[in-house]
Coordinates of C-alpha atoms in Angstrom, one line a residue:
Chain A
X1 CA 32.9 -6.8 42.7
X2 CA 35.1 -9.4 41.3
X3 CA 37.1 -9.5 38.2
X4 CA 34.9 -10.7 35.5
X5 CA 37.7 -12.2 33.4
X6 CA 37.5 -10.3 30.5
X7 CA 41.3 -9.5 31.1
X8 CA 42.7 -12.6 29.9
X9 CA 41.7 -12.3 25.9
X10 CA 44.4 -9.6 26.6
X11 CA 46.7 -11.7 27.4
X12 CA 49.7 -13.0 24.5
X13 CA 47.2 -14.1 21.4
X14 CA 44.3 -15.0 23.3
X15 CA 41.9 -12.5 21.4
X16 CA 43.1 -13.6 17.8
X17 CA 42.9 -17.2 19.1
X18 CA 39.4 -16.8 20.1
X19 CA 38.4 -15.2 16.6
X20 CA 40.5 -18.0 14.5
X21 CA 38.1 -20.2 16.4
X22 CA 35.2 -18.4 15.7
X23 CA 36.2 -18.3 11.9
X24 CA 36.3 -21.9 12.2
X25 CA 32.8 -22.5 12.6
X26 CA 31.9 -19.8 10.4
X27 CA 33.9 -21.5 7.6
X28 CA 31.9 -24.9 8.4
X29 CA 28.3 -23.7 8.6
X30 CA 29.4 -20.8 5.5
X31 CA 30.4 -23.8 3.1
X32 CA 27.8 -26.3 4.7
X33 CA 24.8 -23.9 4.2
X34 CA 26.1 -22.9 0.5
X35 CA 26.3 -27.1 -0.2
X36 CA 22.9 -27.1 1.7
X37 CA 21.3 -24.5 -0.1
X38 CA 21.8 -26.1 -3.8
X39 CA 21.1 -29.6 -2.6
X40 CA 18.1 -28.7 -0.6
X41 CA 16.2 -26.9 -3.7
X42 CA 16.5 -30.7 -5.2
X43 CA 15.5 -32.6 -2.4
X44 CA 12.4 -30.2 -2.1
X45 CA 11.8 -30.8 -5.6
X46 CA 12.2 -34.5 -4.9
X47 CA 9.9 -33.9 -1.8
X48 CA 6.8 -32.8 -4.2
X49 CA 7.8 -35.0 -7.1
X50 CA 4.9 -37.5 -8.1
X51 CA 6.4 -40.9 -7.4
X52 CA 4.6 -41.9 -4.0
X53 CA 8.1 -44.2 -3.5
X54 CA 10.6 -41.0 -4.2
X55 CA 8.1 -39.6 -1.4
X56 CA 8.6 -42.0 0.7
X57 CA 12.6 -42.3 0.8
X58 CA 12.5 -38.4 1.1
X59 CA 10.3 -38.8 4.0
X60 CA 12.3 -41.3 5.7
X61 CA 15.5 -39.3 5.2
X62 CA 13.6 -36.2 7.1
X63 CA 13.2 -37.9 9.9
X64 CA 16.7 -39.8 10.0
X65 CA 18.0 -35.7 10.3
X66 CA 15.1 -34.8 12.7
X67 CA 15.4 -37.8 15.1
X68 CA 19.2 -38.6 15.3
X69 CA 21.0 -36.0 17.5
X70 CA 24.1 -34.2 15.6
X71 CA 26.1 -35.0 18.0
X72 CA 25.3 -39.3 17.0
X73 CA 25.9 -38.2 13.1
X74 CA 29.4 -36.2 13.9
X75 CA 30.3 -39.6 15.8
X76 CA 28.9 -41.7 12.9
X77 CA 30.8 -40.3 10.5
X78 CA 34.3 -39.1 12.3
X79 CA 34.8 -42.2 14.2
X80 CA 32.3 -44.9 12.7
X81 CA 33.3 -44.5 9.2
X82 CA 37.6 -44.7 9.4
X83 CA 37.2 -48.4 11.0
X84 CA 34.0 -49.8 8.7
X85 CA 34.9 -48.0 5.5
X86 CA 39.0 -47.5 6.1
X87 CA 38.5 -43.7 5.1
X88 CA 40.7 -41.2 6.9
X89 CA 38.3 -38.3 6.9
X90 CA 39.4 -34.7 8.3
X91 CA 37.3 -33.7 11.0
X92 CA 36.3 -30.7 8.9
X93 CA 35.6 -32.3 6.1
X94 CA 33.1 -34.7 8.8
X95 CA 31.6 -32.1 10.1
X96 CA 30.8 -30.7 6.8
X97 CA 29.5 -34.0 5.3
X98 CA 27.1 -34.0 8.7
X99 CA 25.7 -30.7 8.4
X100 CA 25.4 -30.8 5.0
X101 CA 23.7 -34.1 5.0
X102 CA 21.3 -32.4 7.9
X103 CA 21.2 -28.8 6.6
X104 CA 19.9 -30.8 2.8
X105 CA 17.2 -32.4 4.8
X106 CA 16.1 -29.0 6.5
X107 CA 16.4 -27.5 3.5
X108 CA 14.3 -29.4 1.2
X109 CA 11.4 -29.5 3.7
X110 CA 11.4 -25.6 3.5
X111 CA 11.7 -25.7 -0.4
X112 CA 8.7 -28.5 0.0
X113 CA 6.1 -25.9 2.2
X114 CA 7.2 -23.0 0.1
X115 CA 6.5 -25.2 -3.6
X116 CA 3.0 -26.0 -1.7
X117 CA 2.2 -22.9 -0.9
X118 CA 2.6 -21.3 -4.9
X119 CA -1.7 -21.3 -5.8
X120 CA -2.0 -23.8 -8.3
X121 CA -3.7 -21.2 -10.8
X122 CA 0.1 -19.9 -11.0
X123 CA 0.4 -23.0 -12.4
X124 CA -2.0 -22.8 -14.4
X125 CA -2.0 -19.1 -15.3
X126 CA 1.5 -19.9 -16.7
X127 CA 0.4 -23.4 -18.4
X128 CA -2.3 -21.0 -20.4
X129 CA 0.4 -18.6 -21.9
X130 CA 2.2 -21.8 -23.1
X131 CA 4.5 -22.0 -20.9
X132 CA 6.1 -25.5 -20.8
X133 CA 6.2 -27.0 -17.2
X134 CA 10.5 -26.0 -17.2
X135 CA 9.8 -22.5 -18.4
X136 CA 7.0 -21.9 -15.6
X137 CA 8.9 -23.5 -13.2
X138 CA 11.9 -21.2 -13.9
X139 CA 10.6 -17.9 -14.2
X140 CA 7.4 -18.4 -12.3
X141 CA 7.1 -20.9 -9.8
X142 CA 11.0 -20.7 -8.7
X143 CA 11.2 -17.1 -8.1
X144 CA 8.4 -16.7 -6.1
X145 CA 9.6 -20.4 -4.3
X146 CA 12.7 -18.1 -3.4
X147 CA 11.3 -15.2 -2.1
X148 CA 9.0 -17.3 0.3
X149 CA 12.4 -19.2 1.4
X150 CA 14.7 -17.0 2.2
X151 CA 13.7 -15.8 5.3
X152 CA 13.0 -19.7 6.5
X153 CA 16.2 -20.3 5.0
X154 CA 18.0 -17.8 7.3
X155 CA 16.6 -19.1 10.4
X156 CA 18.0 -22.8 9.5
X157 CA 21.5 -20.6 8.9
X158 CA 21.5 -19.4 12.3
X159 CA 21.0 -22.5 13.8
X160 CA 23.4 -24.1 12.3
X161 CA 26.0 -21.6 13.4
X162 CA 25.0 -21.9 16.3
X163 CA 25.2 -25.7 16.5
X164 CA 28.7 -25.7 14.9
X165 CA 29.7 -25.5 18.5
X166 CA 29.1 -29.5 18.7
X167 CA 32.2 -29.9 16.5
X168 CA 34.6 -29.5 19.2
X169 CA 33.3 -33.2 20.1
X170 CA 35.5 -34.8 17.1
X171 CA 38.6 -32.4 18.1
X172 CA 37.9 -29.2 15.7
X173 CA 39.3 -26.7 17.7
X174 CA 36.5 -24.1 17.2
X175 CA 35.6 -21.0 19.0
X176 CA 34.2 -22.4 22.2
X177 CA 37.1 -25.1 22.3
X178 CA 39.7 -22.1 22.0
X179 CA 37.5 -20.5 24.8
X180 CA 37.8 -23.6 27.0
X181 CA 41.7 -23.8 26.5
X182 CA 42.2 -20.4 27.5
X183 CA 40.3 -20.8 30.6
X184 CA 42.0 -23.9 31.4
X185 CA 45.3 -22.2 31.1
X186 CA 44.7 -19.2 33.2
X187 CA 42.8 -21.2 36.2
X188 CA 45.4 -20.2 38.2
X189 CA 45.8 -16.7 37.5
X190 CA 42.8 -15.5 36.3
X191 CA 39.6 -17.6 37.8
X192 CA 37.0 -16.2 37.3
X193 CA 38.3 -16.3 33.4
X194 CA 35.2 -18.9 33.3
X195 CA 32.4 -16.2 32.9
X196 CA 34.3 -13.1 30.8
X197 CA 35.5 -15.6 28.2
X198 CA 32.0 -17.7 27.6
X199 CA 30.8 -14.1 27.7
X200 CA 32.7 -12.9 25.1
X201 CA 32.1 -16.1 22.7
X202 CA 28.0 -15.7 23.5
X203 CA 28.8 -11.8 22.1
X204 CA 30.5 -13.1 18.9
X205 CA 27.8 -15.3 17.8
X206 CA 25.1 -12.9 18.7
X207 CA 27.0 -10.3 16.7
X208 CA 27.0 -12.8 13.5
X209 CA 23.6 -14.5 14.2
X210 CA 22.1 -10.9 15.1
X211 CA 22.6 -9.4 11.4
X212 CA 21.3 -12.3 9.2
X213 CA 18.3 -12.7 11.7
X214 CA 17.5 -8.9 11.1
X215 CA 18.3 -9.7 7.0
X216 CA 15.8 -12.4 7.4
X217 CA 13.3 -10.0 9.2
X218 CA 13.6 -6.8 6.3
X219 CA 13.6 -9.5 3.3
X220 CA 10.0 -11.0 5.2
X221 CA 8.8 -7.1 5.4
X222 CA 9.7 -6.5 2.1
X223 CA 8.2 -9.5 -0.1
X224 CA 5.2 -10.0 2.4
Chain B
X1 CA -16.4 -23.7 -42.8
X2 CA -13.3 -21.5 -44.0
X3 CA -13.7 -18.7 -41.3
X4 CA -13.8 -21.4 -38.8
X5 CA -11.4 -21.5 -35.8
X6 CA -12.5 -23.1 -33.2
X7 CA -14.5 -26.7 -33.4
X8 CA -15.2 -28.9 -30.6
X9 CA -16.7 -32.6 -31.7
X10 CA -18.4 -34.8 -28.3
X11 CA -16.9 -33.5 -25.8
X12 CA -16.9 -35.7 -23.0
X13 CA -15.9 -35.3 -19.8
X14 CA -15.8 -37.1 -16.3
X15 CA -14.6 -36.7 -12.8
X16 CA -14.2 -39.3 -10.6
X17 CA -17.2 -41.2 -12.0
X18 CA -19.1 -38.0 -12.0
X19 CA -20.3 -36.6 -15.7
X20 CA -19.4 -33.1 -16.2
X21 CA -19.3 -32.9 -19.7
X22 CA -21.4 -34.3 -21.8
X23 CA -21.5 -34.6 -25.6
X24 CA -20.3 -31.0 -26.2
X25 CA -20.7 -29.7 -30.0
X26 CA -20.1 -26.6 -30.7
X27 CA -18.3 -24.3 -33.3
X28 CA -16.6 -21.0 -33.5
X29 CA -16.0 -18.7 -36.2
X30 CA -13.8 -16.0 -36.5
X31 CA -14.7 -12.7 -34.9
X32 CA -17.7 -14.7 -33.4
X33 CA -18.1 -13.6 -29.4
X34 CA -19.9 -16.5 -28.1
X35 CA -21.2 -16.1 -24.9
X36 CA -21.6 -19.5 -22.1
X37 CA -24.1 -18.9 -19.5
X38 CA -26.3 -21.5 -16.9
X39 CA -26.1 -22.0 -13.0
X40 CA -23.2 -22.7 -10.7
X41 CA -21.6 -26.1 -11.6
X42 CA -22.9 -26.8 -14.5
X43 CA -19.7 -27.2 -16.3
X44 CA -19.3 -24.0 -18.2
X45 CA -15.9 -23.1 -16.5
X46 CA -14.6 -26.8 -16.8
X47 CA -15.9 -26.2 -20.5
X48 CA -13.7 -23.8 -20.9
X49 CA -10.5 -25.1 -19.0
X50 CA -11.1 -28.7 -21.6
X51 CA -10.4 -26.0 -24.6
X52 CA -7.3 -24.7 -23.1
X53 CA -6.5 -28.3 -22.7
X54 CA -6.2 -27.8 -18.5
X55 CA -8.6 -30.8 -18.1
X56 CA -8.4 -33.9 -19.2
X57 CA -11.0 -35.3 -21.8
X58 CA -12.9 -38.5 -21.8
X59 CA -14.1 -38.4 -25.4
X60 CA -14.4 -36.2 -28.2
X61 CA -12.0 -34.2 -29.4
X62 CA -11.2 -30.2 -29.7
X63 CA -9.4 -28.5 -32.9
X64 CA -8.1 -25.5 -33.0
X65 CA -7.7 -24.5 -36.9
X66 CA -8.2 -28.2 -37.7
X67 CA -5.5 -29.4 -35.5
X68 CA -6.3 -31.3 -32.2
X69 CA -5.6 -29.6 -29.0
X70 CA -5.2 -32.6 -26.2
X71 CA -3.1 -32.5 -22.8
X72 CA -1.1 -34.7 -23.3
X73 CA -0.1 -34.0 -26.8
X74 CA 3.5 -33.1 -26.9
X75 CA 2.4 -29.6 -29.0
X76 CA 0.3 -28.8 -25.8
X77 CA 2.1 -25.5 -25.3
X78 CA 2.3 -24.4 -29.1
X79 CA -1.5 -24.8 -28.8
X80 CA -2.2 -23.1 -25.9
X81 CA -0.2 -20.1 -27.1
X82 CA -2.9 -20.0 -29.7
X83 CA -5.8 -19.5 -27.1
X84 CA -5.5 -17.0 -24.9
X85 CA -7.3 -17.5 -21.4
X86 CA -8.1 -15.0 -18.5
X87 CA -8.9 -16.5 -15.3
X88 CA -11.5 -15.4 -12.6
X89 CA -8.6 -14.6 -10.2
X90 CA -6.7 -12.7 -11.9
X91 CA -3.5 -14.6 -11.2
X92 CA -0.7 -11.9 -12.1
X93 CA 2.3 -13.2 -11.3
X94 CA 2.9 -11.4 -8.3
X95 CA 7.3 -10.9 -8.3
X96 CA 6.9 -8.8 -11.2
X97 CA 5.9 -5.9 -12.4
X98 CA 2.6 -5.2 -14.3
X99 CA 5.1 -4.7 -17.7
X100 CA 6.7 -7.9 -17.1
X101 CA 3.7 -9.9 -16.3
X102 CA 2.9 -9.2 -20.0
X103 CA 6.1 -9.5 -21.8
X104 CA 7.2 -12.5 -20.1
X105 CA 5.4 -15.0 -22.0
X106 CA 6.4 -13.6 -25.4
X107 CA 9.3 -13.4 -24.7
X108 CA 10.5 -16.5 -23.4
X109 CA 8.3 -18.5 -25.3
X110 CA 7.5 -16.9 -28.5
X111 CA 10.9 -15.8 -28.5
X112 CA 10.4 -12.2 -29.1
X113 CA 13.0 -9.1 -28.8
X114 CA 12.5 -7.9 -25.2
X115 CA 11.9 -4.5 -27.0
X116 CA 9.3 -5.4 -29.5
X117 CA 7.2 -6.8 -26.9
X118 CA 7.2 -4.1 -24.1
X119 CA 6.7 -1.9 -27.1
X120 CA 3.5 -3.9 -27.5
X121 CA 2.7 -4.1 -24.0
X122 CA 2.8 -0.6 -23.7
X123 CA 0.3 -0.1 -26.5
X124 CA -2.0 -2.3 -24.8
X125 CA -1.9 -0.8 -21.6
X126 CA -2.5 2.5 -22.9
X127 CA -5.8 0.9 -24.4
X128 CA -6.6 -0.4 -21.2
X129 CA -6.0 2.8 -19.5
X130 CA -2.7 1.4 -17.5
X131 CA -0.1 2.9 -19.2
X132 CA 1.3 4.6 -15.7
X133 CA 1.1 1.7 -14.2
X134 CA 4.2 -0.2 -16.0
X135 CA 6.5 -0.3 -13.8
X136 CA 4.1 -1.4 -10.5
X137 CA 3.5 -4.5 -9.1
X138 CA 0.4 -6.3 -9.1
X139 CA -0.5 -6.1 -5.2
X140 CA -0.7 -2.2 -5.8
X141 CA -3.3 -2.4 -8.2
X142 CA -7.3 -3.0 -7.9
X143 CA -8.8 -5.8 -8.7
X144 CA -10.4 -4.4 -11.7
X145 CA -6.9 -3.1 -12.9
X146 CA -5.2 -6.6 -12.5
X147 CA -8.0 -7.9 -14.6
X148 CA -7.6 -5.8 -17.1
X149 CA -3.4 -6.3 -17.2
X150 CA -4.4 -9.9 -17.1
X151 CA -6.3 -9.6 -20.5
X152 CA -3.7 -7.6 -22.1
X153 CA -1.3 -10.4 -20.7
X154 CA -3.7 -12.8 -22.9
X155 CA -3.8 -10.6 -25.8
X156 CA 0.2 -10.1 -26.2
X157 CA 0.1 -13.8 -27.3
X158 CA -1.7 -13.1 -30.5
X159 CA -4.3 -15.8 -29.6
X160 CA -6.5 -16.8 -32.3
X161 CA -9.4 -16.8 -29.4
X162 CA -9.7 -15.4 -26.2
X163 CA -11.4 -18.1 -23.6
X164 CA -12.8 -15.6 -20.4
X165 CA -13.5 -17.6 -17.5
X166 CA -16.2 -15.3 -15.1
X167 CA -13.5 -12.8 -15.5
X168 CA -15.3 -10.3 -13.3
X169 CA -17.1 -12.9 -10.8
X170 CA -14.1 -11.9 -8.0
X171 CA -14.8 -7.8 -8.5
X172 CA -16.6 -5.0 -6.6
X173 CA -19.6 -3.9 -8.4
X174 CA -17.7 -0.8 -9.5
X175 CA -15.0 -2.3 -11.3
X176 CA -16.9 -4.6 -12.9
X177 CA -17.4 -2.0 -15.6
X178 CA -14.5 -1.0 -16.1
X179 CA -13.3 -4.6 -17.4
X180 CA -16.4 -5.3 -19.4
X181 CA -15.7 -2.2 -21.3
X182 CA -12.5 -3.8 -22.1
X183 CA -13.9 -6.8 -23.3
X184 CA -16.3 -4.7 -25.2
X185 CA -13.6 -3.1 -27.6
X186 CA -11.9 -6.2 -28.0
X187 CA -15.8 -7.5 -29.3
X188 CA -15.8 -4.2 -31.8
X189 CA -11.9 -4.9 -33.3
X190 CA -13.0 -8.2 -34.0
X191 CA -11.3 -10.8 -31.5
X192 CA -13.0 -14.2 -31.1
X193 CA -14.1 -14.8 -27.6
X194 CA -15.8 -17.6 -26.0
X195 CA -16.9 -15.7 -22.2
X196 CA -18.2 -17.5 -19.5
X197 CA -20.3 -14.8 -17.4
X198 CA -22.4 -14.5 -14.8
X199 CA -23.8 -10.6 -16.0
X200 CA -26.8 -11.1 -18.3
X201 CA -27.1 -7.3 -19.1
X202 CA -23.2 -7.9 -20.5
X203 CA -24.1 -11.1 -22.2
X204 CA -27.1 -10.1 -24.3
X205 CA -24.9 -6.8 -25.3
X206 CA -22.0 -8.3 -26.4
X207 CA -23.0 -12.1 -27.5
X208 CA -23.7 -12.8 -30.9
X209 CA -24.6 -16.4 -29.8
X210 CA -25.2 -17.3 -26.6
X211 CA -25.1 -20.9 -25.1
X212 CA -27.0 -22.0 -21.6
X213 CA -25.6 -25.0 -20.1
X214 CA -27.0 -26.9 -17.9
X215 CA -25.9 -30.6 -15.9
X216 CA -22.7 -30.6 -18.4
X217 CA -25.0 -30.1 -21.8
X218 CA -26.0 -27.6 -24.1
X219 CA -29.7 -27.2 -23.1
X220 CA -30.2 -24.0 -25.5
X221 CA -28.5 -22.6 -28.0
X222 CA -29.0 -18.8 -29.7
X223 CA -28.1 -16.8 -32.6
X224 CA -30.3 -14.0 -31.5
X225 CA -29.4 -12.7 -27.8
X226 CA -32.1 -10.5 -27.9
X227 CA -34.7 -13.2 -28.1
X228 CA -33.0 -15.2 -26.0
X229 CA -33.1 -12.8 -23.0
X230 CA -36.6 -12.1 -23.5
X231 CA -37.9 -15.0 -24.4
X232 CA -36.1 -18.5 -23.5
X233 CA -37.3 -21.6 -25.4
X234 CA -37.1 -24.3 -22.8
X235 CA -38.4 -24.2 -19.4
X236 CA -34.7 -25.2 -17.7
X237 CA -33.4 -21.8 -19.6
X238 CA -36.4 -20.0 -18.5
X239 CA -35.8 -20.8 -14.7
X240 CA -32.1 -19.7 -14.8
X241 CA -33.2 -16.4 -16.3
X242 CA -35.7 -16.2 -13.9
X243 CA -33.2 -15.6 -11.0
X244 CA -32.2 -12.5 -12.0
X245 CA -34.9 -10.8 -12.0
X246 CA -36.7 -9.1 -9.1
X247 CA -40.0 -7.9 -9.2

C-alpha cells in the first residue's frame, strides 16, 4: 500500500500549524454564534411581533440569508464594501459581520417556531395569575422558548463550523487553507500528502462537531 | 349589597359578528358557589374568560369590589390577581416543578418572600394531598394531581373568587373525584366560586345557585339546586337536563 501522507504533519510545525488554523475558525463561528445567539432571540421576537410591516422586513431579510450563497456575502462585504464605503475591514472581522448577519437570520427563525409552538393557554394560564405580558414572558414563555431551542440551536452551530471553511476565499488562513499549504509544499516529497492531511482536518471537525451534536442529542432527551 | 364581590352589568359580547354574550346580569356574594351550567357553546366558558378580563367586551361592564375589570385597563393584572382562574387543561407550567408552579406568581408579582410563599404552598399541598410531590415536575403527575396543583396555584393568590373553567372535563372518570372533593372543601371554608361544569351530580351538591345558559343568555336562574335538578322551569332547561339521564 502506499504512504497515506499522514507523515508530513510531522514534519517542522506542520501539526501546530494545522491546529492554529483550526482555532481560527473556531474563533469565528465561537464569537459569531455568541453575537448570533443574542441577536437572534430579538429578531425571533421581531418575527412574531404584531406589526404585519415588521413581519414583512423580517421575512424579507430570511430569505436574503436563505437565497444568497455565503460565499456572495463574504465577497459582498470583504471586497464590495472597502471601494463603495472606503472601509478597510479585517477579513475576520468580514467574516464575522457575514455570519453573524446569517447566523441572526437562522436564528430568529428558530426563536420564531419555538415562540409558536409555547400553547397559548401558557399565555393565558400566566395572564390569569396577573402576570404582566414582561413577567410571563420572562419566567414563562422564555424559559420554556429556550429549552425547545437549544437543541435547534446547536445544529445551526455545527453548520456554521463547518461552513467557516469558506473563509479561506477572502485570504483567512484557516484550517483547510493551512492544510492546502502544507500539501502544496511537500508535492514533491510527500505526494500523496493530498489524502492524509484532508483526512486529518475532516478528523478535527468531526471531533468538535461530534460533541455539541451529541450535547444537542442528551439536552433533546432530557427536556422532551 | 355589602357582602358583594362580584357584579357583572350587560354583558355583551361578540365574535366576529357572531353574539356570544348577551345581556349578562348577574351578581356574586361572598362565600356564594355559583354554579354555570347549559350545552356545548353556549358561552358559559367565554363567560367566564370575559370576568378574568381574557376576552374582549362589547358592552357592559364587570366590577370586581366596585372597581371595573376591562382588558385593556392598565390595572388589568392587579385585577386579575384578585380572581383566581383554573383552566380545563390544567396548564402547569411545565419547566418547573410542582412547588414552583405555585410560588412563582406570588412571588414575582405579589412580591412575596420566596419563604413565606413555599411555606404557603406547602400547606396547600398538604390539603390537596401533594405534599410529596413538591419537588416533581408536572409531566410526572396525573391529570387529576395537576388539577388539583393548578387550584392550589389559583388559591396562593388570595383571590377574592375562584372562576373554574370545566376543570375536570379533560379527566379519567377516576380522578374526577378526586378534584371535585377539592373543590368541595374550598365550598365548606367559604371561598367564592363561579364553576363552569359539565357533572350535574357535583353541581346540585355544591351550588347554592345555579345558572343554565343557553345561546349566550341566562335562560334560568336558581337559588334552590334541588328544585332545579328535579324540576326545571323552562322547557330549554328541561331538555339539557334531559340528556343526562338514561332510562
Amino acid at each position: 500500500m502506499q504512504s497515506l501522507g499522514i507523515d508530513v504533519l510531522l514534519k517542522g510545525s506542520n501539526f501546530l500549524r494545522l491546529l492554529t488554523g483550526l482555532w481560527t475558525a473556531v474563533r469565528i463561528s465561537l464569537i459569531s454564534v455568541a453575537i448570533s445567539i443574542a441577536l437572534g432571540i430579538l429578531a425571533g421576537m421581531l418575527m412574531t411581533s404584531k406589526s404585519t410591516l415588521v413581519k414583512v422586513l423580517m421575512r424579507v431579510y430570511l430569505e436574503i440569508v436563505r437565497i444568497m450563497p455565503q460565499m456572495v456575502l463574504l465577497f459582498i462585504v470583504y471586497f464590495g464594501t472597502t471601494r463603495v464605503f472606503g472601509l478597510n475591514l479585517e477579513a475576520e472581522t468580514a467574516a464575522i459581520i457575514v455570519f453573524t448577519f446569517w447566523g441572526t437570520a437562522e436564528m430568529g427563525d428558530l426563536v420564531r417556531g419555538a415562540l409558536i409552538s409555547i400553547p397559548r393557554i401558557q399565555y393565558e394560564s400566566a395572564a390569569a395569575l396577573g402576570m404582566s405580558e414582561t413577567a410571563a414572558f420572562r419566567y414563562v414563555i422564555l424559559p420554556q422558548t429556550v429549552r425547545r431551542l437549544i437543541p435547534l440551536s446547536i445544529n445551526l452551530i455545527t453548520r456554521m463550523i463547518k461552513t467557516t471553511s469558506l473563509v479561506m476565499m477572502i485570504g483567512i488562513v484557516e484550517v483547510l487553507k493551512v492544510g492546502q499549504q502544507i500539501i502544496e509544499a511537500n508535492r514533491k516529497t510527500s505526494p500523496n500528502a493530498a489524502f492524509g492531511v484532508f483526512a486529518v482536518v475532516f478528523l478535527m471537525y468531526f471531533l468538535i462537531c461530534w460533541p455539541v451534536s451529541r450535547l444537542a442529542a442528551r439536552l433533546e432527551k432530557r427536556w422532551a | 349589597m355589602e357582602n358583594e364581590v362580584l357584579r357583572i352589568e350587560h354583558l355583551h359580547k361578540e365574535f366576529e359578528g357572531n353574539v356570544i354574550l348577551k345581556d349578562l346580569n348577574l351578581t356574586v356574594r361572598r362565600g356564594e358557589v355559583i354554579v354555570v351550567i347549559g350545552p356545548s357553546g353556549c358561552g358559559k366558558s367565554t363567560f367566564l374568560r370575559c370576568i378574568n378580563a381574557l376576552e374582549d367586551i362589547q358592552g357592559g361592564q364587570i366590577l370586581l369590589d366596585g372597581h371595573p375589570v376591562r382588558r385593556d385597563a392598565k390595572d388589568v393584572t392587579q385585577m386579575r390577581q384578585k380572581i383566581g382562574m383554573v383552566f380545563q387543561s390544567y396548564d402547569l407550567f411545565p419547566h418547573k416543578t410542582i412547588l414552583h408552579n405555585i410560588t412563582l406568581a406570588p412571588e414575582k408579582v405579589q412580591k412575596r418572600p420566596r419563604a413565606e410563599a413555599e411555606k404557603e404552598a406547602m400547606e396547600l399541598l398538604e390539603r390537596v394531598g401533594l405534599a410529596d410531590r413538591a419537588g416533581d415536575y408536572p409531566r410526572q403527575l396525573s391529570g387529576g394531581q395537576k388539577q388539583r396543583v393548578a387550584i392550589v396555584r389559583a388559591l396562593c393568590m388570595h383571590p377574592e373568587i375562584l372562576l373554574l373553567d370545566e376543570i375536570t372535563a379533560a379527566l379519567d372518570p377516576e380522578m374526577v373525584h378526586e378534584v371535585l372533593e377539592v373543590v368541595v372543601s374550598l365550598a365548606r371554608l367559604g371561598s367564592t366560586m363561579l364553576i363552569v361544569t359539565h357533572e350535574m351530580a357535583f353541581a346540585r351538591a355544591i351550588a347554592d345557585r345555579v345558572l343554565f345558559l343557553d345561546g349566550g343568555e341566562i335562560v334560568e336562574e336558581s337559588s334552590d339546586p334541588k328544585a332545579f335538578f328535579t324540576k326545571p322551569q323552562t322547557p330549554r332547561a328541561q331538555a339539557f337536563l334531559k340528556t343526562f339521564d338514561y332510562e
